[in-house]
mmCIF file of C-alpha atoms in Angstrom:
data_model
loop_
_atom_site.group_PDB
_atom_site.id
_atom_site.type_symbol
_atom_site.label_atom_id
_atom_site.label_comp_id
_atom_site.label_asym_id
_atom_site.label_seq_id
_atom_site.Cartn_x
_atom_site.Cartn_y
_atom_site.Cartn_z
ATOM 1 C CA MET T 29 58.653 61.755 94.183
ATOM 2 C CA LEU T 30 60.049 62.596 90.440
ATOM 3 C CA THR T 31 58.020 61.993 87.180
ATOM 4 C CA VAL T 32 59.281 61.671 84.154
ATOM 5 C CA ARG T 33 57.667 61.740 80.553
ATOM 6 C CA VAL T 34 60.134 59.114 77.993
ATOM 7 C CA GLY T 35 59.122 58.073 74.809
ATOM 8 C CA ARG T 36 58.865 54.075 74.035
ATOM 9 C CA ARG T 37 58.478 52.946 70.149
ATOM 10 C CA ARG T 38 56.007 51.384 68.320
ATOM 11 C CA ARG T 39 55.624 49.318 65.786
ATOM 12 C CA SER T 40 53.123 50.085 62.840
ATOM 13 C CA LEU T 41 51.548 47.357 61.095
ATOM 14 C CA GLY T 42 50.973 49.407 57.973
ATOM 15 C CA THR T 43 54.434 51.105 58.002
ATOM 16 C CA SER T 44 57.810 50.146 58.056
ATOM 17 C CA GLY T 45 58.670 53.182 60.247
ATOM 18 C CA THR T 46 58.347 53.446 63.963
ATOM 19 C CA ALA T 47 56.776 55.544 66.544
ATOM 20 C CA LEU T 48 57.237 57.184 69.880
ATOM 21 C CA THR T 49 54.635 56.863 72.109
ATOM 22 C CA ALA T 50 54.851 58.834 75.063
ATOM 23 C CA GLY T 51 54.463 57.784 78.506
ATOM 24 C CA VAL T 52 55.211 58.183 82.394
ATOM 25 C CA VAL T 53 57.906 56.743 84.806
ATOM 26 C CA THR T 54 57.601 57.251 88.041
ATOM 27 C CA LEU T 55 61.150 57.160 89.906
ATOM 28 C CA PRO T 56 61.797 56.170 93.668
ATOM 29 C CA ALA T 57 61.705 59.039 96.068
ATOM 30 C CA ALA T 58 65.047 59.743 97.623
ATOM 31 C CA PRO T 59 65.787 58.483 101.239
ATOM 32 C CA ASP T 60 65.519 60.512 103.560
ATOM 33 C CA THR T 61 68.863 60.166 104.822
ATOM 34 C CA LEU T 62 72.057 61.187 102.607
ATOM 35 C CA LEU T 63 75.598 60.198 103.440
ATOM 36 C CA GLU T 64 77.599 63.151 104.802
ATOM 37 C CA PRO T 65 79.019 64.966 101.811
ATOM 38 C CA LEU T 66 83.180 64.936 101.516
ATOM 39 C CA PRO T 67 85.033 67.884 102.285
ATOM 40 C CA GLY T 68 85.183 70.174 99.184
ATOM 41 C CA HIS T 69 88.794 69.338 98.715
ATOM 42 C CA LEU T 70 88.076 65.946 98.615
ATOM 43 C CA THR T 71 85.340 65.852 95.841
ATOM 44 C CA GLY T 72 85.346 66.745 92.252
ATOM 45 C CA PRO T 73 83.322 68.038 89.814
ATOM 46 C CA THR T 74 79.409 66.616 89.973
ATOM 47 C CA VAL T 75 77.436 65.950 86.862
ATOM 48 C CA ASP T 76 73.472 65.862 86.641
ATOM 49 C CA PRO T 77 72.354 62.571 85.119
ATOM 50 C CA LEU T 78 69.689 64.323 83.409
ATOM 51 C CA THR T 79 70.876 67.249 81.614
ATOM 52 C CA ARG T 80 74.883 66.030 81.544
ATOM 53 C CA ILE T 81 75.801 69.477 82.612
ATOM 54 C CA VAL T 82 79.174 69.566 84.944
ATOM 55 C CA ALA T 83 78.878 71.351 87.919
ATOM 56 C CA PRO T 84 82.143 72.721 89.372
ATOM 57 C CA ALA T 85 83.148 71.817 92.604
ATOM 58 C CA ALA T 86 82.326 73.542 95.734
ATOM 59 C CA PRO T 87 85.024 76.233 96.934
ATOM 60 C CA THR T 88 86.711 75.151 99.788
ATOM 61 C CA LEU T 89 86.087 77.812 102.871
ATOM 62 C CA PRO T 90 88.386 78.888 105.124
ATOM 63 C CA PRO T 91 87.188 77.602 109.024
ATOM 64 C CA ALA T 92 85.311 80.036 110.838
ATOM 65 C CA VAL T 93 87.092 82.133 113.684
ATOM 66 C CA PRO T 94 84.929 81.630 117.107
ATOM 67 C CA SER T 95 83.869 84.642 118.564
ATOM 68 C CA LEU T 96 85.702 85.534 121.879
ATOM 69 C CA PRO T 97 84.196 86.812 124.766
ATOM 70 C CA PRO T 98 83.826 90.530 125.372
ATOM 71 C CA GLY T 99 86.493 91.560 127.305
ATOM 72 C CA MET T 100 89.081 89.211 125.744
ATOM 73 C CA PRO T 101 92.381 90.665 124.428
ATOM 74 C CA THR T 102 92.307 90.350 120.962
ATOM 75 C CA LEU T 103 95.945 89.058 118.807
ATOM 76 C CA PRO T 104 97.010 92.283 116.565
ATOM 77 C CA PRO T 105 96.847 91.551 112.634
ATOM 78 C CA ALA T 106 99.953 89.889 111.034
ATOM 79 C CA VAL T 107 102.031 92.693 109.966
ATOM 80 C CA PRO T 108 103.521 92.402 106.010
ATOM 81 C CA ALA T 109 106.920 91.868 105.863
ATOM 82 C CA GLN T 110 109.024 94.302 103.900
ATOM 83 C CA SER T 111 112.264 93.900 102.002
ATOM 84 C CA VAL T 112 114.780 96.842 103.347
ATOM 85 C CA GLY T 113 118.537 96.795 102.277
ATOM 86 C CA GLY T 114 118.015 92.816 101.445
ATOM 87 C CA ALA T 115 116.445 92.222 104.708
ATOM 88 C CA ARG T 116 113.442 91.413 105.558
ATOM 89 C CA ILE T 117 111.747 92.967 108.227
ATOM 90 C CA ALA T 118 108.356 93.393 109.211
ATOM 91 C CA GLU T 119 106.751 96.869 108.765
ATOM 92 C CA GLY T 120 106.810 99.000 112.037
ATOM 93 C CA PHE T 121 109.178 96.768 114.099
ATOM 94 C CA HIS T 122 112.593 97.362 115.544
ATOM 95 C CA ASP T 123 114.617 95.601 117.231
ATOM 96 C CA SER T 124 116.544 97.812 119.647
ATOM 97 C CA GLY T 125 118.985 95.112 120.411
ATOM 98 C CA SER T 126 119.891 93.922 116.514
ATOM 99 C CA HIS T 127 122.245 97.192 116.451
ATOM 100 C CA GLY T 128 124.979 98.294 117.850
ATOM 101 C CA PRO T 129 125.540 102.206 119.571
ATOM 102 C CA VAL T 130 124.981 105.272 116.818
ATOM 103 C CA PRO T 131 129.255 105.835 116.577
ATOM 104 C CA LEU T 132 130.168 108.947 117.411
ATOM 105 C CA LEU T 133 132.740 110.190 114.779
ATOM 106 C CA PRO T 134 131.172 109.601 110.874
ATOM 107 C CA GLY T 135 133.638 108.141 108.445
ATOM 108 C CA GLU T 136 136.588 106.015 108.832
ATOM 109 C CA HIS T 137 137.948 105.477 113.049
ATOM 110 C CA THR T 138 141.295 105.582 112.436
ATOM 111 C CA LEU T 139 143.724 106.320 114.996
ATOM 112 C CA ALA T 140 144.469 109.876 113.933
ATOM 113 C CA ARG T 141 140.921 110.631 113.090
ATOM 114 C CA ARG T 142 139.433 109.862 116.528
ATOM 115 C CA VAL T 143 142.994 112.314 118.094
ATOM 116 C CA ARG T 144 141.458 114.964 116.100
ATOM 117 C CA PHE T 145 137.929 114.349 117.281
ATOM 118 C CA ALA T 146 138.729 113.777 121.349
ATOM 119 C CA ALA T 147 141.133 117.370 120.687
ATOM 120 C CA VAL T 148 137.735 118.683 119.829
ATOM 121 C CA ASN T 149 135.304 117.811 121.893
ATOM 122 C CA ALA T 150 138.114 118.760 124.688
ATOM 123 C CA CYS T 151 137.579 122.534 123.842
ATOM 124 C CA THR T 152 133.959 121.817 124.218
ATOM 125 C CA ILE T 153 134.342 120.210 127.573
ATOM 126 C CA GLY T 154 136.695 123.177 128.294
ATOM 127 C CA SER T 155 134.245 125.379 127.953
ATOM 128 C CA LEU T 156 131.244 123.632 129.973
ATOM 129 C CA VAL T 157 134.580 123.067 132.939
ATOM 130 C CA LEU T 158 134.603 127.141 132.636
ATOM 131 C CA GLY T 159 131.311 127.901 132.834
ATOM 132 C CA MET T 160 131.123 125.828 136.147
ATOM 133 C CA THR T 161 134.354 127.647 137.396
ATOM 134 C CA ALA T 162 132.532 130.919 137.000
ATOM 135 C CA ILE T 163 129.402 129.855 138.571
ATOM 136 C CA PHE T 164 131.194 128.620 141.134
ATOM 137 C CA LEU T 165 133.883 131.651 141.899
ATOM 138 C CA SER T 166 130.944 134.536 141.570
ATOM 139 C CA MET T 167 129.490 132.314 144.982
ATOM 140 C CA HIS T 168 132.627 133.530 146.531
ATOM 141 C CA SER T 169 133.001 136.917 145.262
ATOM 142 C CA GLY T 170 134.992 136.268 142.737
ATOM 143 C CA ALA T 171 133.211 138.319 139.517
ATOM 144 C CA ARG T 172 135.916 139.572 138.082
ATOM 145 C CA TRP T 173 137.799 136.355 137.629
ATOM 146 C CA ALA T 174 134.645 134.696 136.782
ATOM 147 C CA ALA T 175 133.668 136.819 133.871
ATOM 148 C CA LEU T 176 137.051 136.178 132.847
ATOM 149 C CA CYS T 177 136.084 132.517 132.831
ATOM 150 C CA LEU T 178 133.137 133.334 130.829
ATOM 151 C CA VAL T 179 135.835 134.941 128.157
ATOM 152 C CA GLY T 180 137.335 131.976 128.020
ATOM 153 C CA CYS T 181 134.261 130.153 127.521
ATOM 154 C CA VAL T 182 133.334 132.285 123.931
ATOM 155 C CA THR T 183 136.951 131.479 122.796
ATOM 156 C CA PHE T 184 136.445 127.605 123.468
ATOM 157 C CA ASP T 185 133.580 127.896 121.468
ATOM 158 C CA GLY T 186 134.668 129.825 118.530
ATOM 159 C CA LEU T 187 137.841 127.262 118.777
ATOM 160 C CA ASP T 188 136.112 123.818 118.628
ATOM 161 C CA GLY T 189 133.782 124.586 115.829
ATOM 162 C CA ALA T 190 136.772 126.366 113.865
ATOM 163 C CA LEU T 191 138.970 122.917 114.350
ATOM 164 C CA ALA T 192 136.270 120.386 113.854
ATOM 165 C CA ARG T 193 135.904 122.238 110.351
ATOM 166 C CA LYS T 194 139.567 122.528 109.763
ATOM 167 C CA LEU T 195 140.533 118.273 110.855
ATOM 168 C CA GLY T 196 137.418 117.012 109.141
ATOM 169 C CA VAL T 197 135.752 116.156 112.164
ATOM 170 C CA SER T 198 132.153 117.613 112.565
ATOM 171 C CA SER T 199 129.355 114.969 113.511
ATOM 172 C CA PRO T 200 126.000 115.469 115.268
ATOM 173 C CA PHE T 201 127.174 114.788 118.308
ATOM 174 C CA GLY T 202 129.508 117.301 118.361
ATOM 175 C CA ALA T 203 126.778 119.888 117.159
ATOM 176 C CA GLN T 204 124.703 118.732 120.190
ATOM 177 C CA MET T 205 127.570 119.168 122.453
ATOM 178 C CA ASP T 206 128.739 122.493 121.699
ATOM 179 C CA SER T 207 124.554 123.464 122.212
ATOM 180 C CA LEU T 208 124.612 121.461 125.493
ATOM 181 C CA ALA T 209 127.848 123.189 126.515
ATOM 182 C CA ASP T 210 126.690 126.543 125.412
ATOM 183 C CA MET T 211 123.622 126.597 127.628
ATOM 184 C CA CYS T 212 125.615 125.908 130.592
ATOM 185 C CA SER T 213 128.356 128.335 130.059
ATOM 186 C CA PHE T 214 126.059 130.969 127.845
ATOM 187 C CA GLY T 215 122.700 130.285 129.604
ATOM 188 C CA ILE T 216 123.401 129.609 132.893
ATOM 189 C CA ALA T 217 126.731 130.801 133.758
ATOM 190 C CA ALA T 218 126.525 134.148 132.405
ATOM 191 C CA PRO T 219 123.635 135.375 134.397
ATOM 192 C CA VAL T 220 124.576 134.036 137.149
ATOM 193 C CA VAL T 221 127.840 135.966 136.695
ATOM 194 C CA VAL T 222 125.784 139.179 136.039
ATOM 195 C CA TYR T 223 123.522 138.463 139.253
ATOM 196 C CA SER T 224 126.689 138.664 141.827
ATOM 197 C CA SER T 225 128.124 141.363 140.019
ATOM 198 C CA VAL T 226 125.389 144.073 139.699
ATOM 199 C CA HIS T 227 122.524 142.804 142.319
ATOM 200 C CA ASN T 228 123.214 145.774 144.862
ATOM 201 C CA THR T 229 122.950 148.701 142.340
ATOM 202 C CA ALA T 230 118.816 147.517 142.011
ATOM 203 C CA ARG T 231 116.034 146.004 143.396
ATOM 204 C CA PRO T 232 117.597 141.905 143.781
ATOM 205 C CA GLY T 233 113.987 140.785 142.205
ATOM 206 C CA LEU T 234 114.071 142.963 139.070
ATOM 207 C CA ILE T 235 117.770 141.933 138.303
ATOM 208 C CA ALA T 236 117.185 138.259 139.239
ATOM 209 C CA GLY T 237 114.145 138.670 136.410
ATOM 210 C CA ALA T 238 116.257 139.970 134.032
ATOM 211 C CA CYS T 239 119.069 136.982 134.334
ATOM 212 C CA VAL T 240 116.209 134.625 134.566
ATOM 213 C CA LEU T 241 115.064 136.125 130.773
ATOM 214 C CA VAL T 242 118.607 135.979 129.441
ATOM 215 C CA ALA T 243 118.625 132.182 130.314
ATOM 216 C CA ALA T 244 114.893 131.756 129.232
ATOM 217 C CA CYS T 245 116.004 133.338 125.528
ATOM 218 C CA SER T 246 119.600 131.080 125.473
ATOM 219 C CA ALA T 247 117.509 128.037 125.899
ATOM 220 C CA ILE T 248 115.272 129.353 123.027
ATOM 221 C CA ARG T 249 117.727 130.661 120.406
ATOM 222 C CA LEU T 250 119.906 127.257 121.029
ATOM 223 C CA ALA T 251 117.385 124.992 120.005
ATOM 224 C CA ARG T 252 115.680 127.644 116.988
ATOM 225 C CA PHE T 253 119.317 127.685 115.782
ATOM 226 C CA ASN T 254 119.678 123.579 116.022
ATOM 227 C CA VAL T 255 116.885 123.000 113.893
ATOM 228 C CA SER T 256 116.774 126.197 111.439
ATOM 229 C CA PRO T 257 118.670 126.311 108.206
ATOM 230 C CA LYS T 258 121.886 128.293 108.341
ATOM 231 C CA ASP T 259 122.603 131.604 106.565
ATOM 232 C CA GLY T 260 126.163 132.529 105.922
ATOM 233 C CA ARG T 261 126.146 136.542 105.784
ATOM 234 C CA PHE T 262 123.750 137.141 109.616
ATOM 235 C CA PHE T 263 122.485 135.690 112.130
ATOM 236 C CA CYS T 264 119.122 135.023 113.426
ATOM 237 C CA GLY T 265 119.085 137.173 116.586
ATOM 238 C CA VAL T 266 121.636 138.006 118.948
ATOM 239 C CA PRO T 267 123.584 134.803 118.899
ATOM 240 C CA THR T 268 124.215 133.356 122.386
ATOM 241 C CA THR T 269 128.275 133.550 122.517
ATOM 242 C CA MET T 270 127.992 137.104 121.672
ATOM 243 C CA ALA T 271 125.468 137.854 124.453
ATOM 244 C CA ALA T 272 127.763 136.170 127.062
ATOM 245 C CA ALA T 273 130.718 138.117 125.841
ATOM 246 C CA VAL T 274 128.619 141.794 126.255
ATOM 247 C CA LEU T 275 128.025 140.789 129.847
ATOM 248 C CA GLY T 276 131.400 138.592 130.613
ATOM 249 C CA LEU T 277 133.409 141.687 129.405
ATOM 250 C CA ALA T 278 130.840 144.813 131.212
ATOM 251 C CA VAL T 279 131.493 142.798 134.868
ATOM 252 C CA LEU T 280 135.204 142.591 133.821
ATOM 253 C CA ILE T 281 135.965 146.100 132.999
ATOM 254 C CA GLY T 282 133.489 147.410 135.912
ATOM 255 C CA LEU T 283 130.831 148.409 133.886
ATOM 256 C CA ARG T 284 128.224 149.824 136.611
ATOM 257 C CA PRO T 285 125.496 151.168 135.243
ATOM 258 C CA SER T 286 122.424 152.260 137.482
ATOM 259 C CA GLY T 287 119.811 150.149 138.815
ATOM 260 C CA THR T 288 116.861 150.452 136.590
ATOM 261 C CA LEU T 289 119.663 151.453 132.971
ATOM 262 C CA ALA T 290 120.989 147.706 133.983
ATOM 263 C CA VAL T 291 117.813 146.096 134.387
ATOM 264 C CA ALA T 292 117.064 147.449 131.092
ATOM 265 C CA ALA T 293 120.275 146.695 129.099
ATOM 266 C CA ILE T 294 120.186 143.063 130.110
ATOM 267 C CA ALA T 295 116.526 142.430 129.212
ATOM 268 C CA VAL T 296 117.227 144.178 125.746
ATOM 269 C CA LEU T 297 119.759 141.844 125.523
ATOM 270 C CA ALA T 298 118.145 138.959 126.499
ATOM 271 C CA LEU T 299 115.224 139.864 123.993
ATOM 272 C CA ALA T 300 117.612 140.711 121.046
ATOM 273 C CA MET T 301 118.974 136.709 120.785
ATOM 274 C CA VAL T 302 114.993 135.537 120.345
ATOM 275 C CA SER T 303 114.371 138.252 117.785
ATOM 276 C CA GLY T 304 114.145 137.850 114.684
ATOM 277 C CA PHE T 305 116.451 141.062 113.319
ATOM 278 C CA PRO T 306 119.305 139.992 111.431
ATOM 279 C CA TYR T 307 122.562 140.701 112.702
ATOM 280 C CA ALA T 308 126.435 140.622 111.142
ATOM 281 C CA LYS T 309 128.442 137.887 111.607
ATOM 282 C CA LEU T 310 132.125 138.911 113.096
ATOM 283 C CA ALA T 311 133.375 137.559 109.850
ATOM 284 C CA ARG T 312 131.648 140.294 108.141
ATOM 285 C CA ILE T 313 132.182 142.552 110.585
ATOM 286 C CA VAL T 314 136.315 141.990 110.975
ATOM 287 C CA LYS T 315 136.066 142.912 107.007
ATOM 288 C CA LEU T 316 134.600 146.184 107.504
ATOM 289 C CA PRO T 317 136.771 149.429 106.398
ATOM 290 C CA PRO T 318 139.539 150.255 108.564
ATOM 291 C CA TRP T 319 138.446 153.983 108.655
ATOM 292 C CA LEU T 320 135.313 153.023 110.839
ATOM 293 C CA TRP T 321 137.587 151.980 113.475
ATOM 294 C CA LEU T 322 139.325 154.595 114.258
ATOM 295 C CA ALA T 323 136.912 156.356 116.103
ATOM 296 C CA PRO T 324 136.513 153.293 118.632
ATOM 297 C CA ALA T 325 140.188 153.425 118.694
ATOM 298 C CA ILE T 326 140.220 157.044 119.956
ATOM 299 C CA GLY T 327 137.287 156.036 122.122
ATOM 300 C CA ALA T 328 138.712 153.102 124.057
ATOM 301 C CA PHE T 329 141.861 155.262 124.424
ATOM 302 C CA ILE T 330 139.338 158.280 126.232
ATOM 303 C CA ASP T 331 137.119 156.300 128.391
ATOM 304 C CA TYR T 332 137.210 152.647 127.328
ATOM 305 C CA ARG T 333 133.852 151.394 129.209
ATOM 306 C CA ILE T 334 131.665 154.246 127.369
ATOM 307 C CA THR T 335 133.161 153.271 123.846
ATOM 308 C CA PHE T 336 132.135 149.740 124.996
ATOM 309 C CA ALA T 337 128.487 150.568 125.686
ATOM 310 C CA ALA T 338 128.438 151.967 122.838
ATOM 311 C CA LEU T 339 129.587 149.975 120.112
ATOM 312 C CA VAL T 340 127.261 147.175 122.141
ATOM 313 C CA ALA T 341 124.116 149.631 121.492
ATOM 314 C CA LEU T 342 125.305 150.256 117.852
ATOM 315 C CA TYR T 343 125.278 146.390 117.036
ATOM 316 C CA LEU T 344 122.027 145.954 118.868
ATOM 317 C CA ALA T 345 120.318 148.732 116.731
ATOM 318 C CA SER T 346 121.906 147.285 113.287
ATOM 319 C CA GLY T 347 119.348 144.132 113.676
ATOM 320 C CA PRO T 348 116.480 146.566 113.015
ATOM 321 C CA LEU T 349 118.000 148.808 110.934
ATOM 322 C CA LEU T 350 119.006 145.732 108.431
ATOM 323 C CA TRP T 351 115.681 143.969 108.729
ATOM 324 C CA LEU T 352 113.915 147.547 107.436
ATOM 325 C CA ARG T 353 116.337 147.627 105.146
ATOM 326 C CA GLN T 354 115.773 144.484 103.393
ATOM 327 C CA ARG T 355 112.146 144.809 104.111
ATOM 328 C CA SER T 356 112.125 148.057 101.716
ATOM 329 C CA GLY T 357 114.241 146.436 99.386
ATOM 330 C CA ALA T 358 111.783 143.177 98.850
ATOM 331 C CA ALA T 359 108.789 146.154 98.577
ATOM 332 C CA ALA T 360 110.974 147.778 96.041
ATOM 333 C CA ARG T 361 111.434 144.951 93.716
#
């Protein structure tokens, strides 16, 4: 029940004005049953009949999401779409079927460029084939011919990179192919050829361990080279190509040191590949003054085996010497 106090007009006999007399009006109670209200989006603003204050319409609430029983899988939330290159794609979504294979040769795919690209990669495949041939020959007592195949691998390895740059067909595919071929020819074939040549000079287990070390260090060296910034002046560690050239030439010229010395020399060469010492590139070595080559030329006529071993030892020692020189120069600054 609602009680409202209202005023009532009463005319006085002695005056011409009017007066309000207070009274009480009792309104009937609201019925117990009410109609179900309309949804918020169908109802407008409500007006209070007493205060004349307009109340805003009730906001529309989203429907409640029913809870799933425990263990029931739920769908992931919707991924917002983004615009990339003018196309609407979902973030984190990649449709592998909407893209074709990555082109092996970047740039224009003209016939001339394709021929040049194929010629460069043929050199890389040639290095791989010669490496496998060296393994087969070393298994049938053909160490000298196998070593000659290793020298051919070194030649092809230098040729494919130079041709790719000169012909303008350098590509990431070619770089990966070159790295894989180097691992086969220089990381696997070279130590196999060395083992077949010198396994009778010392315990086979020691020789095998040194050759396995060459394979492991070659893999590390190649992987590090692929992810490291390139220096135009020095190598970081002895490159696998040069290590394989040393091993192949040593077998080819018949350099047979004693068992312990052979194991030590192979191990030192393997560790030099993964060292952080700077080693000069072949282009810098060729530019040395001519008089420096006079002593090796004379020594080659006297005993080419000893001269070759001395040059290799000098090159291996140049890395630590250059490192000490760079370190002392940095400390002086």
